[in-house]
mmCIF file of C-alpha atoms and ligand atoms in Angstrom:
data_model
loop_
_atom_site.group_PDB
_atom_site.id
_atom_site.type_symbol
_atom_site.label_atom_id
_atom_site.label_comp_id
_atom_site.label_asym_id
_atom_site.label_seq_id
_atom_site.Cartn_x
_atom_site.Cartn_y
_atom_site.Cartn_z
ATOM 1 C CA UNK A 1 121.534 83.113 78.959
ATOM 2 C CA UNK A 2 122.353 86.124 77.892
ATOM 3 C CA UNK A 3 119.212 89.396 78.191
ATOM 4 C CA UNK A 4 119.851 90.802 74.459
ATOM 5 C CA UNK A 5 116.501 93.624 74.295
ATOM 6 C CA UNK A 6 113.537 94.329 76.516
ATOM 7 C CA UNK A 7 109.826 95.234 75.152
ATOM 8 C CA UNK A 8 107.598 96.909 76.685
ATOM 9 C CA UNK A 9 104.018 97.633 76.157
ATOM 10 C CA UNK A 10 102.224 99.596 77.877
ATOM 11 C CA UNK A 11 98.668 98.286 78.213
ATOM 12 C CA UNK A 12 94.998 100.075 79.926
ATOM 13 C CA UNK A 13 92.921 97.928 81.035
ATOM 14 C CA UNK A 14 89.046 97.833 82.602
ATOM 15 C CA UNK A 15 87.483 97.595 86.228
ATOM 16 C CA UNK A 16 84.471 94.419 84.952
ATOM 17 C CA UNK A 17 81.713 96.642 86.414
ATOM 18 C CA UNK A 18 82.295 100.148 86.123
ATOM 19 C CA UNK A 19 83.934 102.077 87.378
ATOM 20 C CA UNK A 20 86.038 100.594 91.329
ATOM 21 C CA UNK A 21 84.934 102.541 94.552
ATOM 22 C CA UNK A 22 87.344 102.413 97.401
ATOM 23 C CA UNK A 23 87.734 104.507 100.854
ATOM 24 C CA UNK A 24 87.524 108.848 100.761
ATOM 25 C CA UNK A 25 85.676 108.498 97.937
ATOM 26 C CA UNK A 26 88.435 106.989 95.251
ATOM 27 C CA UNK A 27 87.906 106.115 91.511
ATOM 28 C CA UNK A 28 89.194 103.497 89.469
ATOM 29 C CA UNK A 29 87.639 103.778 85.885
ATOM 30 C CA UNK A 30 91.162 101.789 84.339
ATOM 31 C CA UNK A 31 94.217 101.020 85.682
ATOM 32 C CA UNK A 32 97.277 101.445 83.140
ATOM 33 C CA UNK A 33 99.482 97.820 83.469
ATOM 34 C CA UNK A 34 103.196 97.860 81.717
ATOM 35 C CA UNK A 35 103.768 94.624 80.709
ATOM 36 C CA UNK A 36 107.348 92.834 79.805
ATOM 37 C CA UNK A 37 108.953 90.807 77.423
ATOM 38 C CA UNK A 38 112.624 89.804 78.513
ATOM 39 C CA UNK A 39 114.106 88.529 75.550
ATOM 40 C CA UNK A 40 116.878 86.313 75.465
ATOM 41 C CA UNK A 41 120.450 84.348 73.428
ATOM 42 C CA UNK A 42 118.555 80.843 73.905
ATOM 43 C CA UNK A 43 115.133 81.964 71.536
ATOM 44 C CA UNK A 44 113.615 81.634 75.308
ATOM 45 C CA UNK A 45 111.204 84.679 76.749
ATOM 46 C CA UNK A 46 109.540 86.498 80.226
ATOM 47 C CA UNK A 47 106.809 87.343 80.760
ATOM 48 C CA UNK A 48 106.776 90.211 84.476
ATOM 49 C CA UNK A 49 104.131 93.427 84.551
ATOM 50 C CA UNK A 50 103.728 95.393 87.144
ATOM 51 C CA UNK A 51 99.395 97.753 86.793
ATOM 52 C CA UNK A 52 99.730 101.308 89.079
ATOM 53 C CA UNK A 53 97.765 102.695 91.017
ATOM 54 C CA UNK A 54 98.631 105.805 92.001
ATOM 55 C CA UNK A 55 95.042 106.152 94.537
ATOM 56 C CA UNK A 56 97.162 103.965 95.947
ATOM 57 C CA UNK A 57 99.832 102.517 95.557
ATOM 58 C CA UNK A 58 103.286 104.023 95.570
ATOM 59 C CA UNK A 59 103.578 103.987 91.960
ATOM 60 C CA UNK A 60 103.583 105.827 88.346
ATOM 61 C CA UNK A 61 102.391 104.094 84.952
ATOM 62 C CA UNK A 62 104.678 107.128 83.964
ATOM 63 C CA UNK A 63 107.856 106.862 86.264
ATOM 64 C CA UNK A 64 107.637 102.949 85.105
ATOM 65 C CA UNK A 65 108.414 102.627 81.708
ATOM 66 C CA UNK A 66 111.150 105.278 82.902
ATOM 67 C CA UNK A 67 112.648 103.567 86.123
ATOM 68 C CA UNK A 68 112.583 100.370 82.735
ATOM 69 C CA UNK A 69 114.337 102.075 80.329
ATOM 70 C CA UNK A 70 116.429 103.302 83.378
ATOM 71 C CA UNK A 71 117.384 99.890 84.458
ATOM 72 C CA UNK A 72 117.535 98.011 80.801
ATOM 73 C CA UNK A 73 121.093 98.874 79.450
ATOM 74 C CA UNK A 74 122.421 97.375 84.197
ATOM 75 C CA UNK A 75 121.038 94.711 83.375
ATOM 76 C CA UNK A 76 121.091 93.724 79.449
ATOM 77 C CA UNK A 77 123.580 90.629 79.110
ATOM 78 C CA UNK A 78 123.377 89.164 82.483
ATOM 79 C CA UNK A 79 121.615 85.714 82.870
ATOM 80 C CA UNK A 80 118.164 85.913 83.874
ATOM 81 C CA UNK A 81 117.968 82.671 86.023
ATOM 82 C CA UNK A 82 120.436 84.220 88.214
ATOM 83 C CA UNK A 83 117.172 87.288 89.521
ATOM 84 C CA UNK A 84 118.439 87.697 92.845
ATOM 85 C CA UNK A 85 121.951 88.803 90.931
ATOM 86 C CA UNK A 86 120.123 90.054 88.596
ATOM 87 C CA UNK A 87 118.029 92.128 91.470
ATOM 88 C CA UNK A 88 120.837 92.707 93.003
ATOM 89 C CA UNK A 89 122.007 94.658 90.082
ATOM 90 C CA UNK A 90 119.062 96.732 89.065
ATOM 91 C CA UNK A 91 118.758 98.210 93.124
ATOM 92 C CA UNK A 92 122.629 99.969 92.478
ATOM 93 C CA UNK A 93 121.372 101.338 89.412
ATOM 94 C CA UNK A 94 118.019 102.161 91.019
ATOM 95 C CA UNK A 95 117.312 103.026 94.804
ATOM 96 C CA UNK A 96 113.295 102.014 95.486
ATOM 97 C CA UNK A 97 110.243 102.496 92.742
ATOM 98 C CA UNK A 98 110.218 98.331 93.633
ATOM 99 C CA UNK A 99 106.628 98.096 91.939
ATOM 100 C CA UNK A 100 109.393 98.813 88.473
ATOM 101 C CA UNK A 101 111.469 96.467 89.360
ATOM 102 C CA UNK A 102 108.339 94.714 89.891
ATOM 103 C CA UNK A 103 107.941 93.010 85.924
ATOM 104 C CA UNK A 104 112.235 92.611 85.203
ATOM 105 C CA UNK A 105 111.321 90.115 88.703
ATOM 106 C CA UNK A 106 108.742 88.352 87.554
ATOM 107 C CA UNK A 107 109.577 87.828 84.155
ATOM 108 C CA UNK A 108 113.079 86.499 84.808
ATOM 109 C CA UNK A 109 111.617 84.116 87.473
ATOM 110 C CA UNK A 110 109.569 83.410 84.279
ATOM 111 C CA UNK A 111 112.780 82.680 82.415
ATOM 112 C CA UNK A 112 113.723 80.069 85.196
ATOM 113 C CA UNK A 113 111.012 78.250 84.577
ATOM 114 C CA UNK A 114 111.604 78.261 80.868
ATOM 115 C CA UNK A 115 115.421 77.281 82.145
ATOM 116 C CA UNK A 116 114.311 74.369 83.549
ATOM 117 C CA UNK A 117 111.012 73.241 82.881
ATOM 118 C CA UNK A 118 109.773 73.717 86.503
ATOM 119 C CA UNK A 119 106.338 75.324 87.347
ATOM 120 C CA UNK A 120 107.052 78.429 89.481
ATOM 121 C CA UNK A 121 105.111 76.728 91.918
ATOM 122 C CA UNK A 122 107.054 73.601 92.721
ATOM 123 C CA UNK A 123 110.344 76.490 91.895
ATOM 124 C CA UNK A 124 108.181 78.566 95.146
ATOM 125 C CA UNK A 125 109.053 74.971 97.225
ATOM 126 C CA UNK A 126 106.436 72.997 95.720
ATOM 127 C CA UNK A 127 102.343 72.699 94.922
ATOM 128 C CA UNK A 128 100.790 72.877 98.618
ATOM 129 C CA UNK A 129 97.181 73.953 97.582
ATOM 130 C CA UNK A 130 96.160 72.169 93.534
ATOM 131 C CA UNK A 131 93.155 74.381 94.439
ATOM 132 C CA UNK A 132 92.764 78.042 95.382
ATOM 133 C CA UNK A 133 90.045 79.421 96.932
ATOM 134 C CA UNK A 134 89.505 82.764 95.258
ATOM 135 C CA UNK A 135 88.432 86.108 96.612
ATOM 136 C CA UNK A 136 86.215 89.152 95.353
ATOM 137 C CA UNK A 137 85.079 92.468 96.359
ATOM 138 C CA UNK A 138 81.574 93.991 96.725
ATOM 139 C CA UNK A 139 82.301 98.234 95.703
ATOM 140 C CA UNK A 140 81.853 100.429 97.717
ATOM 141 C CA UNK A 141 77.935 101.222 96.942
ATOM 142 C CA UNK A 142 74.276 101.981 98.512
ATOM 143 C CA UNK A 143 73.992 99.271 101.382
ATOM 144 C CA UNK A 144 71.115 97.414 99.099
ATOM 145 C CA UNK A 145 73.142 97.418 95.070
ATOM 146 C CA UNK A 146 76.352 96.232 98.148
ATOM 147 C CA UNK A 147 73.842 92.670 99.039
ATOM 148 C CA UNK A 148 73.106 92.146 95.576
ATOM 149 C CA UNK A 149 76.824 92.375 94.680
ATOM 150 C CA UNK A 150 78.047 89.725 97.173
ATOM 151 C CA UNK A 151 74.738 87.333 96.372
ATOM 152 C CA UNK A 152 76.108 87.339 92.137
ATOM 153 C CA UNK A 153 79.468 86.787 93.864
ATOM 154 C CA UNK A 154 78.180 83.418 96.259
ATOM 155 C CA UNK A 155 75.499 82.814 92.505
ATOM 156 C CA UNK A 156 79.497 82.437 90.750
ATOM 157 C CA UNK A 157 81.011 80.002 92.799
ATOM 158 C CA UNK A 158 82.743 82.990 95.506
ATOM 159 C CA UNK A 159 83.337 81.717 99.007
ATOM 160 C CA UNK A 160 85.968 84.594 100.158
ATOM 161 C CA UNK A 161 84.548 87.687 100.139
ATOM 162 C CA UNK A 162 86.191 91.608 100.832
ATOM 163 C CA UNK A 163 83.309 94.935 101.403
ATOM 164 C CA UNK A 164 84.857 98.135 100.208
ATOM 165 C CA UNK A 165 84.033 100.987 103.895
ATOM 166 C CA UNK A 166 85.153 103.743 104.022
ATOM 167 C CA UNK A 167 82.992 106.171 104.388
ATOM 168 C CA UNK A 168 80.222 107.823 107.220
ATOM 169 C CA UNK A 169 80.955 105.664 110.084
ATOM 170 C CA UNK A 170 77.116 105.698 110.778
ATOM 171 C CA UNK A 171 77.127 104.803 106.603
ATOM 172 C CA UNK A 172 79.763 101.746 106.649
ATOM 173 C CA UNK A 173 77.565 99.882 109.442
ATOM 174 C CA UNK A 174 74.880 100.544 107.564
ATOM 175 C CA UNK A 175 76.429 98.970 104.028
ATOM 176 C CA UNK A 176 78.055 95.683 106.350
ATOM 177 C CA UNK A 177 75.499 94.757 108.971
ATOM 178 C CA UNK A 178 73.560 94.791 105.459
ATOM 179 C CA UNK A 179 76.109 93.420 102.981
ATOM 180 C CA UNK A 180 76.142 90.445 106.434
ATOM 181 C CA UNK A 181 72.856 89.832 105.211
ATOM 182 C CA UNK A 182 74.085 87.770 101.891
ATOM 183 C CA UNK A 183 77.941 87.675 103.360
ATOM 184 C CA UNK A 184 77.110 84.873 106.237
ATOM 185 C CA UNK A 185 77.729 82.289 104.179
ATOM 186 C CA UNK A 186 80.702 82.864 102.634
ATOM 187 C CA UNK A 187 84.125 81.342 104.716
ATOM 188 C CA UNK A 188 85.832 83.772 105.061
ATOM 189 C CA UNK A 189 84.675 87.742 104.856
ATOM 190 C CA UNK A 190 86.882 90.766 105.194
ATOM 191 C CA UNK A 191 85.570 94.143 105.886
ATOM 192 C CA UNK A 192 88.156 96.664 104.540
ATOM 193 C CA UNK A 193 88.392 100.732 104.470
ATOM 194 C CA UNK A 194 90.961 100.842 103.397
ATOM 195 C CA UNK A 195 93.135 102.943 105.573
ATOM 196 C CA UNK A 196 89.958 105.416 106.190
ATOM 197 C CA UNK A 197 88.244 105.704 109.934
ATOM 198 C CA UNK A 198 90.169 107.573 112.278
ATOM 199 C CA UNK A 199 90.540 105.002 115.227
ATOM 200 C CA UNK A 200 87.363 106.140 117.620
ATOM 201 C CA UNK A 201 85.793 105.775 113.808
ATOM 202 C CA UNK A 202 86.923 102.359 113.390
ATOM 203 C CA UNK A 203 86.046 101.579 117.631
ATOM 204 C CA UNK A 204 82.379 102.723 116.675
ATOM 205 C CA UNK A 205 81.346 100.666 113.503
ATOM 206 C CA UNK A 206 83.601 97.925 114.906
ATOM 207 C CA UNK A 207 81.357 98.075 118.495
ATOM 208 C CA UNK A 208 78.022 98.368 116.383
ATOM 209 C CA UNK A 209 79.507 94.755 113.957
ATOM 210 C CA UNK A 210 80.615 93.168 117.064
ATOM 211 C CA UNK A 211 78.622 90.533 117.206
ATOM 212 C CA UNK A 212 79.346 89.750 113.227
ATOM 213 C CA UNK A 213 82.370 87.100 112.534
ATOM 214 C CA UNK A 214 84.302 89.444 109.943
ATOM 215 C CA UNK A 215 88.221 90.087 109.739
ATOM 216 C CA UNK A 216 88.898 93.814 109.374
ATOM 217 C CA UNK A 217 90.766 95.101 107.199
ATOM 218 C CA UNK A 218 94.095 98.075 108.003
ATOM 219 C CA UNK A 219 91.215 100.696 109.067
ATOM 220 C CA UNK A 220 93.516 103.394 109.739
ATOM 221 C CA UNK A 221 96.517 105.455 108.002
ATOM 222 C CA UNK A 222 99.546 105.129 110.058
ATOM 223 C CA UNK A 223 101.116 101.353 111.838
ATOM 224 C CA UNK A 224 100.728 103.792 115.779
ATOM 225 C CA UNK A 225 96.143 104.473 114.883
ATOM 226 C CA UNK A 226 96.251 100.685 113.746
ATOM 227 C CA UNK A 227 97.591 99.956 116.054
ATOM 228 C CA UNK A 228 95.148 100.854 119.318
ATOM 229 C CA UNK A 229 92.577 99.496 117.398
ATOM 230 C CA UNK A 230 93.858 96.730 116.858
ATOM 231 C CA UNK A 231 93.928 96.847 121.549
ATOM 232 C CA UNK A 232 90.274 97.826 121.768
ATOM 233 C CA UNK A 233 89.304 94.877 119.682
ATOM 234 C CA UNK A 234 89.564 90.627 119.111
ATOM 235 C CA UNK A 235 87.614 90.384 115.549
ATOM 236 C CA UNK A 236 91.052 89.050 113.452
ATOM 237 C CA UNK A 237 92.779 92.524 112.379
ATOM 238 C CA UNK A 238 94.517 92.000 108.821
ATOM 239 C CA UNK A 239 97.247 95.193 108.005
ATOM 240 C CA UNK A 240 97.588 95.669 104.052
ATOM 241 C CA UNK A 241 98.698 99.491 102.719
ATOM 242 C CA UNK A 242 100.762 99.719 106.093
ATOM 243 C CA UNK A 243 102.868 96.635 105.212
ATOM 244 C CA UNK A 244 104.945 98.599 102.059
ATOM 245 C CA UNK A 245 108.418 96.328 102.866
ATOM 246 C CA UNK A 246 110.235 93.171 104.268
ATOM 247 C CA UNK A 247 110.814 96.021 107.434
ATOM 248 C CA UNK A 248 107.949 97.198 108.065
ATOM 249 C CA UNK A 249 106.230 93.511 107.827
ATOM 250 C CA UNK A 250 109.619 93.140 110.270
ATOM 251 C CA UNK A 251 107.989 96.247 112.784
ATOM 252 C CA UNK A 252 103.918 94.982 112.627
ATOM 253 C CA UNK A 253 105.136 91.605 113.607
ATOM 254 C CA UNK A 254 107.063 92.937 116.722
ATOM 255 C CA UNK A 255 104.549 94.897 117.412
ATOM 256 C CA UNK A 256 102.183 92.238 117.318
ATOM 257 C CA UNK A 257 100.323 94.749 115.090
ATOM 258 C CA UNK A 258 98.470 91.793 112.470
ATOM 259 C CA UNK A 259 96.717 88.573 112.683
ATOM 260 C CA UNK A 260 97.250 88.268 108.763
ATOM 261 C CA UNK A 261 99.611 90.044 106.256
ATOM 262 C CA UNK A 262 98.040 91.652 103.541
ATOM 263 C CA UNK A 263 101.229 91.236 101.804
ATOM 264 C CA UNK A 264 100.434 92.617 97.254
ATOM 265 C CA UNK A 265 103.381 92.167 95.693
ATOM 266 C CA UNK A 266 104.243 95.838 93.968
ATOM 267 C CA UNK A 267 104.835 96.837 97.510
ATOM 268 C CA UNK A 268 108.327 94.679 97.983
ATOM 269 C CA UNK A 269 109.612 94.896 93.943
ATOM 270 C CA UNK A 270 107.749 91.905 92.793
ATOM 271 C CA UNK A 271 107.632 88.070 93.799
ATOM 272 C CA UNK A 272 110.590 87.631 95.248
ATOM 273 C CA UNK A 273 109.651 90.080 97.831
ATOM 274 C CA UNK A 274 106.732 89.077 98.202
ATOM 275 C CA UNK A 275 107.962 85.632 97.649
ATOM 276 C CA UNK A 276 111.054 86.632 101.219
ATOM 277 C CA UNK A 277 107.743 88.116 102.773
ATOM 278 C CA UNK A 278 105.260 85.137 102.473
ATOM 279 C CA UNK A 279 108.778 83.017 104.521
ATOM 280 C CA UNK A 280 108.673 84.616 107.221
ATOM 281 C CA UNK A 281 105.320 85.182 107.797
ATOM 282 C CA UNK A 282 105.265 81.041 107.917
ATOM 283 C CA UNK A 283 108.025 80.863 109.787
ATOM 284 C CA UNK A 284 106.159 83.344 112.592
ATOM 285 C CA UNK A 285 103.254 81.523 112.016
ATOM 286 C CA UNK A 286 100.732 84.531 110.489
ATOM 287 C CA UNK A 287 98.346 83.767 107.747
ATOM 288 C CA UNK A 288 98.871 85.754 104.294
ATOM 289 C CA UNK A 289 96.415 87.385 101.883
ATOM 290 C CA UNK A 290 97.810 87.558 99.087
ATOM 291 C CA UNK A 291 97.506 89.597 95.686
ATOM 292 C CA UNK A 292 98.694 92.629 93.678
ATOM 293 C CA UNK A 293 95.940 95.683 93.410
ATOM 294 C CA UNK A 294 95.667 94.966 88.848
ATOM 295 C CA UNK A 295 96.790 93.573 86.483
ATOM 296 C CA UNK A 296 96.037 90.591 84.646
ATOM 297 C CA UNK A 297 96.812 86.630 83.872
ATOM 298 C CA UNK A 298 101.202 87.657 84.190
ATOM 299 C CA UNK A 299 100.655 88.987 87.697
ATOM 300 C CA UNK A 300 97.975 86.270 88.109
ATOM 301 C CA UNK A 301 99.272 83.549 87.465
ATOM 302 C CA UNK A 302 101.900 84.887 89.129
ATOM 303 C CA UNK A 303 100.519 85.067 92.112
ATOM 304 C CA UNK A 304 98.572 81.608 91.979
ATOM 305 C CA UNK A 305 101.654 80.352 92.288
ATOM 306 C CA UNK A 306 103.039 81.602 95.227
ATOM 307 C CA UNK A 307 99.164 80.849 96.727
ATOM 308 C CA UNK A 308 99.493 77.930 95.482
ATOM 309 C CA UNK A 309 102.956 76.339 97.264
ATOM 310 C CA UNK A 310 101.773 78.191 100.335
ATOM 311 C CA UNK A 311 100.431 75.390 103.089
ATOM 312 C CA UNK A 312 96.933 76.096 102.961
ATOM 313 C CA UNK A 313 96.525 76.869 106.823
ATOM 314 C CA UNK A 314 98.195 80.314 106.417
ATOM 315 C CA UNK A 315 95.802 81.554 103.578
ATOM 316 C CA UNK A 316 93.293 83.436 104.593
ATOM 317 C CA UNK A 317 92.637 84.580 101.425
ATOM 318 C CA UNK A 318 93.631 84.882 97.225
ATOM 319 C CA UNK A 319 93.019 87.320 95.272
ATOM 320 C CA UNK A 320 93.977 87.157 91.340
ATOM 321 C CA UNK A 321 93.092 90.566 89.682
ATOM 322 C CA UNK A 322 91.842 88.197 86.314
ATOM 323 C CA UNK A 323 88.435 88.508 88.343
ATOM 324 C CA UNK A 324 88.423 91.934 88.889
ATOM 325 C CA UNK A 325 89.181 93.273 84.878
ATOM 326 C CA UNK A 326 87.286 93.170 81.461
ATOM 327 C CA UNK A 327 90.603 92.189 79.027
ATOM 328 C CA UNK A 328 92.939 88.938 78.643
ATOM 329 C CA UNK A 329 96.009 89.314 77.362
ATOM 330 C CA UNK A 330 96.749 85.554 77.615
ATOM 331 C CA UNK A 331 95.341 81.706 78.262
ATOM 332 C CA UNK A 332 96.780 79.231 80.635
ATOM 333 C CA UNK A 333 95.464 81.058 84.045
ATOM 334 C CA UNK A 334 92.004 78.480 85.346
ATOM 335 C CA UNK A 335 90.282 80.630 87.181
ATOM 336 C CA UNK A 336 86.072 80.808 86.987
ATOM 337 C CA UNK A 337 83.935 79.270 89.175
ATOM 338 C CA UNK A 338 85.599 80.946 92.723
ATOM 339 C CA UNK A 339 88.676 78.945 91.958
ATOM 340 C CA UNK A 340 91.511 78.324 89.948
ATOM 341 C CA UNK A 341 94.668 76.098 89.381
ATOM 342 C CA UNK A 342 98.544 77.692 89.300
ATOM 343 C CA UNK A 343 99.450 77.324 85.606
ATOM 344 C CA UNK A 344 100.902 73.821 85.066
ATOM 345 C CA UNK A 345 103.371 74.446 82.539
ATOM 346 C CA UNK A 346 106.832 76.096 82.823
ATOM 347 C CA UNK A 347 107.368 79.001 84.534
ATOM 348 C CA UNK A 348 104.294 81.297 84.427
ATOM 349 C CA UNK A 349 102.979 78.138 82.136
ATOM 350 C CA UNK A 350 100.834 80.939 79.894
ATOM 351 C CA UNK A 351 100.688 81.801 76.694
ATOM 352 C CA UNK A 352 100.609 85.264 76.105
ATOM 353 C CA UNK A 353 98.655 87.009 73.713
ATOM 354 C CA UNK A 354 100.953 88.693 71.722
ATOM 355 C CA UNK A 355 98.501 90.390 69.369
ATOM 356 C CA UNK A 356 96.314 91.694 71.840
ATOM 357 C CA UNK A 357 99.458 94.053 73.291
ATOM 358 C CA UNK A 358 100.301 96.753 70.356
ATOM 359 C CA UNK A 359 102.915 97.411 69.034
ATOM 360 C CA UNK A 360 105.944 97.021 72.631
ATOM 361 C CA UNK A 361 108.648 100.278 73.563
ATOM 362 C CA UNK A 362 111.824 98.541 72.585
ATOM 363 C CA UNK A 363 114.685 98.945 75.417
HETATM 364 MG MG1 LIG B 401 93.102 96.030 101.541
#
């Protein structure tokens, strides 16, 4: 099987429930995505995706399109089933830009699964979780609005929730304690300041909420500032933004910097990289959160396959991007009532609605 061409569809998702607020006043009114079709001489098509979020991730929409234009000639003619060889070739042609390579990487995994007539969850090690519990996010807002949103998520069936904070530290304490009135019914509650607090602010907040059963996620910006907070608290501690490569993950582990690792595909260059990160964490006995910043069914299905192939005891939460966006570009992924299943069909197991994607850029 040989790659004969690449089609790139720019696509924009909008967040459910209006603009999404993160710490530091960052607001997202939409997420620009590149959906990639890798065509082959066998008649099979592999699908991949990257969604950029430049205020959050090292990623730029136009950068992804330019990178894909640069990469396409290098991988045309290659057998996509040799996913590692394709990644080696991409890395030889372009240093970095893992977020753009992610779309090709996922499409090659999709083709490998289709060629083998096996779902990705089997290729990634086998199904360890038939059904996944799916996280939802309470975006930053007034404390009462956040509690009401948390109630909605509980009523909809979610049992994992993440609370976004990261403003004035006293107001954040009020946000957390107010949302907790609702969130204490959930199985897993994470408070995520998305790098915003200073170590002092983080310590003040965590002291004020010390009796709550919560995980704390990436309260500060650098590895060292997070370490100083981790050593002053007994809350289960998740690193996310600081884990932007396998090297960073190994270093954080060597410093005992986290109880659980937030693994986003875009930071590890796609499914291949995040699978390596997942396998390292499982070997260390450290649980993971598996997700990505945005996107639609292609990224959500990839996430579901990786989560399904991870032992349940090593998964803190699974977050599927389809939970947060209005648009749908494929069928085949079951996700409703706070539960999801990795598709059973070959590869990603998705049926892409090409008519919804518009006109592609051919590369
Ligand atoms: Mg996070």
